[in-house]
Coordinates of C-alpha atoms in Angstrom, one line a residue:
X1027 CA 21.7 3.5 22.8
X1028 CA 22.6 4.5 19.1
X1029 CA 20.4 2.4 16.5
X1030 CA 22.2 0.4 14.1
X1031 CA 20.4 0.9 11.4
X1032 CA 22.1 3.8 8.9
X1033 CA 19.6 3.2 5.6
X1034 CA 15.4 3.7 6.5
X1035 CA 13.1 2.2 4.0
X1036 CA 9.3 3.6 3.8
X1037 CA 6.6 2.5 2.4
X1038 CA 3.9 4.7 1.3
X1039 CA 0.4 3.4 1.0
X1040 CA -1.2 3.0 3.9
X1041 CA 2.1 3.4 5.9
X1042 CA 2.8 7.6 5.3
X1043 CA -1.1 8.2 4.2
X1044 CA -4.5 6.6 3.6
X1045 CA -5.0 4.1 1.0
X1046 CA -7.3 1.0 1.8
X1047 CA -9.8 2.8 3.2
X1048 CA -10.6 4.4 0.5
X1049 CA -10.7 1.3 -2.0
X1050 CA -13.1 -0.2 0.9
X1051 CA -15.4 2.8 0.3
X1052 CA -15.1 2.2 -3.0
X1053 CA -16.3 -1.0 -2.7
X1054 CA -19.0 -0.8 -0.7
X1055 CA -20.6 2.0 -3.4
X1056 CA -19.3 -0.4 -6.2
X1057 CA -21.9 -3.6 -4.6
X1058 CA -24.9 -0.9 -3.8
X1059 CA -24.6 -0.4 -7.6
X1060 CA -24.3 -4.1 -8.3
X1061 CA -26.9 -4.9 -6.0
X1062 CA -29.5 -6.4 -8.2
X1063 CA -27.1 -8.8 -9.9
X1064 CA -25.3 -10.3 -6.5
X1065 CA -25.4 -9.6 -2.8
X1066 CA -22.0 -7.9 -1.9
X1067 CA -19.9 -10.4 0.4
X1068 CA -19.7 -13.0 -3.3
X1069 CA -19.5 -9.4 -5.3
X1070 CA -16.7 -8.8 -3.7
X1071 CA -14.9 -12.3 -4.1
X1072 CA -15.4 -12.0 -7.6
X1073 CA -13.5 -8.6 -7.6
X1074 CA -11.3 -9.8 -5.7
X1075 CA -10.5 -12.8 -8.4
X1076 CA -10.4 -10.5 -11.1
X1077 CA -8.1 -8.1 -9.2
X1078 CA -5.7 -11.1 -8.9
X1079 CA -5.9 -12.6 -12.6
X1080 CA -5.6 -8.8 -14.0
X1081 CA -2.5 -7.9 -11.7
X1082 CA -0.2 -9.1 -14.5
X1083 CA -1.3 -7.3 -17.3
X1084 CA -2.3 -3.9 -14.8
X1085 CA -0.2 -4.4 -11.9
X1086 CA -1.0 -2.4 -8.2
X1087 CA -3.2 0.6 -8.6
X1088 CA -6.4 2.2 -9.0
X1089 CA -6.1 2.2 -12.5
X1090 CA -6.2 -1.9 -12.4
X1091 CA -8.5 -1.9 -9.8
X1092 CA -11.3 -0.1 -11.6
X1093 CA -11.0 -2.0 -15.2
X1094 CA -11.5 -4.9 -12.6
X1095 CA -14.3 -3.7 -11.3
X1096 CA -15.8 -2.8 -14.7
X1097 CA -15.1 -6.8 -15.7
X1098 CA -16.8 -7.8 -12.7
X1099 CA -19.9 -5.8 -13.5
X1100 CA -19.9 -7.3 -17.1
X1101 CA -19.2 -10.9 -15.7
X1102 CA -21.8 -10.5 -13.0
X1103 CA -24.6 -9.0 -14.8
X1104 CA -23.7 -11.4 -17.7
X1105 CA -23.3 -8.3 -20.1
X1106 CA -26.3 -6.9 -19.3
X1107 CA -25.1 -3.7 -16.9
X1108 CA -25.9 -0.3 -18.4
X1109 CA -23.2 1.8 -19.8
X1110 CA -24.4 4.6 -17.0
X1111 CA -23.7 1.9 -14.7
X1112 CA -19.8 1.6 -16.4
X1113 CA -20.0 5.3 -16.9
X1114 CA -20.0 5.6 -12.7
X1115 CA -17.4 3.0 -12.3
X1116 CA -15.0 5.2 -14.3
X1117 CA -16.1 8.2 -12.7
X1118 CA -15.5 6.7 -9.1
X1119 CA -11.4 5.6 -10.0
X1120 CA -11.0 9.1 -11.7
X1121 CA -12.4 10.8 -8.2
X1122 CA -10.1 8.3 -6.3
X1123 CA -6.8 9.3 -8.5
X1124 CA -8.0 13.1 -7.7
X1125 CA -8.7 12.3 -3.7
X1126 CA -6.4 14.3 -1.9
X1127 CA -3.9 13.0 0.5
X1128 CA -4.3 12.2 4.1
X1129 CA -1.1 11.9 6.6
X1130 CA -1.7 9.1 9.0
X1131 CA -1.1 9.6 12.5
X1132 CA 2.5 11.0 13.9
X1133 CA 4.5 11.1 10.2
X1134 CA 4.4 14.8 9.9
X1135 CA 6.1 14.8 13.1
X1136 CA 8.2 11.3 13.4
X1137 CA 9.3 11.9 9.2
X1138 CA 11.2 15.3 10.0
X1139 CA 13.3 13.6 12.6
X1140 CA 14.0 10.3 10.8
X1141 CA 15.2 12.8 7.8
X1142 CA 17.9 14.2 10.4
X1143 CA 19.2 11.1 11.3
X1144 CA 18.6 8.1 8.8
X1145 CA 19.4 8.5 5.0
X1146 CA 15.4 8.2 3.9
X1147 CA 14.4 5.7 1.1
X1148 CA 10.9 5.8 -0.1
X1149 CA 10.1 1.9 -1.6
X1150 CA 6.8 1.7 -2.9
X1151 CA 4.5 -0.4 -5.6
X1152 CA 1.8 0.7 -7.6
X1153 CA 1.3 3.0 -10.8
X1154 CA 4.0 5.3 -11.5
X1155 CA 2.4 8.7 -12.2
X1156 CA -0.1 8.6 -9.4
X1157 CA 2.4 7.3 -6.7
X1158 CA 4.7 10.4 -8.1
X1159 CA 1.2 12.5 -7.4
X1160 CA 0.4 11.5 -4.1
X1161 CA 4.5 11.8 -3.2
X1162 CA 4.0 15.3 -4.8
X1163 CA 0.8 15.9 -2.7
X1164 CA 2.1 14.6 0.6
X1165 CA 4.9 17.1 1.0
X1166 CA 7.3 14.5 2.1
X1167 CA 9.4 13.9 -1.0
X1168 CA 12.1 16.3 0.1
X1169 CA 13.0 14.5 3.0
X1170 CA 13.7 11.4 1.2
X1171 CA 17.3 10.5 -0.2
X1172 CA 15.9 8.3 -2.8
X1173 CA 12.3 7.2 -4.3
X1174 CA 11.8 3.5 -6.0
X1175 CA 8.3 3.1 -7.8
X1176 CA 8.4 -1.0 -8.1
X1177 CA 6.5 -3.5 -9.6
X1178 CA 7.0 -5.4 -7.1
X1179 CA 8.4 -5.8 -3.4
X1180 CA 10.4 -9.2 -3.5
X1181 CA 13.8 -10.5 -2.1
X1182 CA 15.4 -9.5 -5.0
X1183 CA 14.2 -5.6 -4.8
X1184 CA 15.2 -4.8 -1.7
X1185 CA 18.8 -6.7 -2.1
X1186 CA 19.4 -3.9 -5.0
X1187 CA 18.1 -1.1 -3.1
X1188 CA 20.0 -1.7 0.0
X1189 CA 23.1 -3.2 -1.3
X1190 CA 26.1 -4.1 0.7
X1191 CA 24.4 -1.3 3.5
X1192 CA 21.5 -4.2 4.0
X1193 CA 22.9 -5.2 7.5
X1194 CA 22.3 -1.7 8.5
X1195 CA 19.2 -1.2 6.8
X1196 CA 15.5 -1.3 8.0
X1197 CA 12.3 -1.5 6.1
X1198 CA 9.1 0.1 7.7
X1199 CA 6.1 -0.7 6.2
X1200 CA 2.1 -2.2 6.8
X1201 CA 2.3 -5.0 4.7
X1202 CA 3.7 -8.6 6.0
X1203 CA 4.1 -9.6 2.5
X1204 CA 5.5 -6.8 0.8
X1205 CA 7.0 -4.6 3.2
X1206 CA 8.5 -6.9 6.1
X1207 CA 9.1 -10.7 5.0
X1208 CA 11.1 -9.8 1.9
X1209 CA 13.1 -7.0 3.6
X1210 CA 14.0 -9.9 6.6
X1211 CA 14.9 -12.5 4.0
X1212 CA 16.7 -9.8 2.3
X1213 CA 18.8 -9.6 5.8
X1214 CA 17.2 -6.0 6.8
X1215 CA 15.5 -5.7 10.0
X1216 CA 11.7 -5.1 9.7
X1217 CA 9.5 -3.0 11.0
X1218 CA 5.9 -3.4 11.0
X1219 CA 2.8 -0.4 11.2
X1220 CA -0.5 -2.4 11.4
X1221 CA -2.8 -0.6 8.9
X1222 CA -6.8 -0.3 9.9
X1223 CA -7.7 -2.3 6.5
X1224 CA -5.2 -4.7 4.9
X1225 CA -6.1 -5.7 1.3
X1226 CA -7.0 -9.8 1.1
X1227 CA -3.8 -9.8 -1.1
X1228 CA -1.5 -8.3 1.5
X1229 CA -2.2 -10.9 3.9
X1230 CA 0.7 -13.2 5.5
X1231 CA 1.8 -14.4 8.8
X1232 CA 4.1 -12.7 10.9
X1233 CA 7.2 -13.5 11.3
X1234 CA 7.5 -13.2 15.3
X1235 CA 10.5 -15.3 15.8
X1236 CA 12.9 -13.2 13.8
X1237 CA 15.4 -11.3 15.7
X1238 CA 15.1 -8.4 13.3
X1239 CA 11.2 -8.4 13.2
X1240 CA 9.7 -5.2 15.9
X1241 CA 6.2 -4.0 15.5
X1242 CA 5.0 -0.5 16.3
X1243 CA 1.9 0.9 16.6
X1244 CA 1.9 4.0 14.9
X1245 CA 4.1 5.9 12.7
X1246 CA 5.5 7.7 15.2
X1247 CA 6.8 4.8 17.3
X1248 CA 9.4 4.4 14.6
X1249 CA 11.5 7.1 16.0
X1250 CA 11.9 5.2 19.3
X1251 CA 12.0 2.1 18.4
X1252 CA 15.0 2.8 15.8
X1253 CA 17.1 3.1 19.2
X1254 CA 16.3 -0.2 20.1
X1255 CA 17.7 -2.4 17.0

């Protein structure tokens, strides 16, 4: 049966290639070096806080997520962490914004094919260069029609990317919040790539009962799935 759907949207992180996993890594390094201030599981609730309080002035990135950290290990330590300790926290988001790109399962060989059939729209939040970079790295960007770098993923966003095509538009994507419940409400169909790690900010509850809602398991699903919508 021919899909319906005309318009794909893609997210990026954690969707095309690896992203949490690597902030988790980060972390765990982050609370061996903040060790003798505060055991890790509250460590990481206070990052967490500051993450959220600083995504306004930062927004999505690593670039917000390491000033956070450094915060945390002035908060934590009560200004009393040594500048060798801040001089590693820099160090570890300049080796993250330099840590090369890792396809996730089945989109090398599930991306060619959507690119023959779908017009491809990359829609993705974070910091503009380095989500340019990783697109760069990936050697996906050709087979996408268009590229959006948001702020944000809200009602709103995908409304202007989609247009009057939304009713034939789908948004694929790991994130509940950003990727699937906006893109639904929006009046796209949805479809959802569980990630190994979601982020504590990503976190939302699915939204099984709508019609237009479908879950795959991997990235290569997609392709068959498409048929069925």
């Amino acid at each position: 049966m021919p899909s319906s759907i005309k318009i794909l949207g893609i997210d990026a992180d954690d969707t095309l290639w690896q992203n949490e996993e690597f902030f988790r890594m980060v972390q765990d390094r982050f609370a061996d070096m903040l060790a003798a201030y505060m055991p890790a599981d509250p460590l990481h609730k206070h990052l967490l806080a500051a993450e959220r309080r600083n995504l306004g002035r930062y927004g999505y990135g690593i670039k917000g997520f390491m000033l956070s950290m450094v915060e945390t290990a002035i908060d934590v330590s009560q200004a009393q962490v040594p500048a060798h300790v801040i001089h590693d926290i820099v160090r570890m988001g300049q080796d993250m914004l330099s840590h090369p790109i890792h396809l996730l399962p089945g989109v090398a060989d599930c991306l060619p094919q959507l690119a023959d059939t779908y017009k491809l729209v990359l829609i993705t939040k974070g910091d503009l260069l380095h989500q340019e970079q990783k697109l760069a790295q990936s050697g996906l960007g050709d087979f996408f029609n268009d590229v959006h770098i948001v702020s944000e993923k809200q009602v709103n966003t995908y409304s202007k990317i989609f247009g009057t095509d939304v009713k034939t538009a789908a948004m694929v994507g790991n994130s509940i919040k950003s990727d699937i419940v906006p893109a639904l409400d929006a009046g796209a169909a949805a479809i959802h790539i569980p990630a190994r790690y979601e982020w504590a900010m990503e976190k939302a509850v699915e939204p099984t009962s709508h019609p237009r809602f479908f879950k795959a398991r991997e990235f290569k699903n997609v392709c068959d799935l498409l048929t069925q919508i």
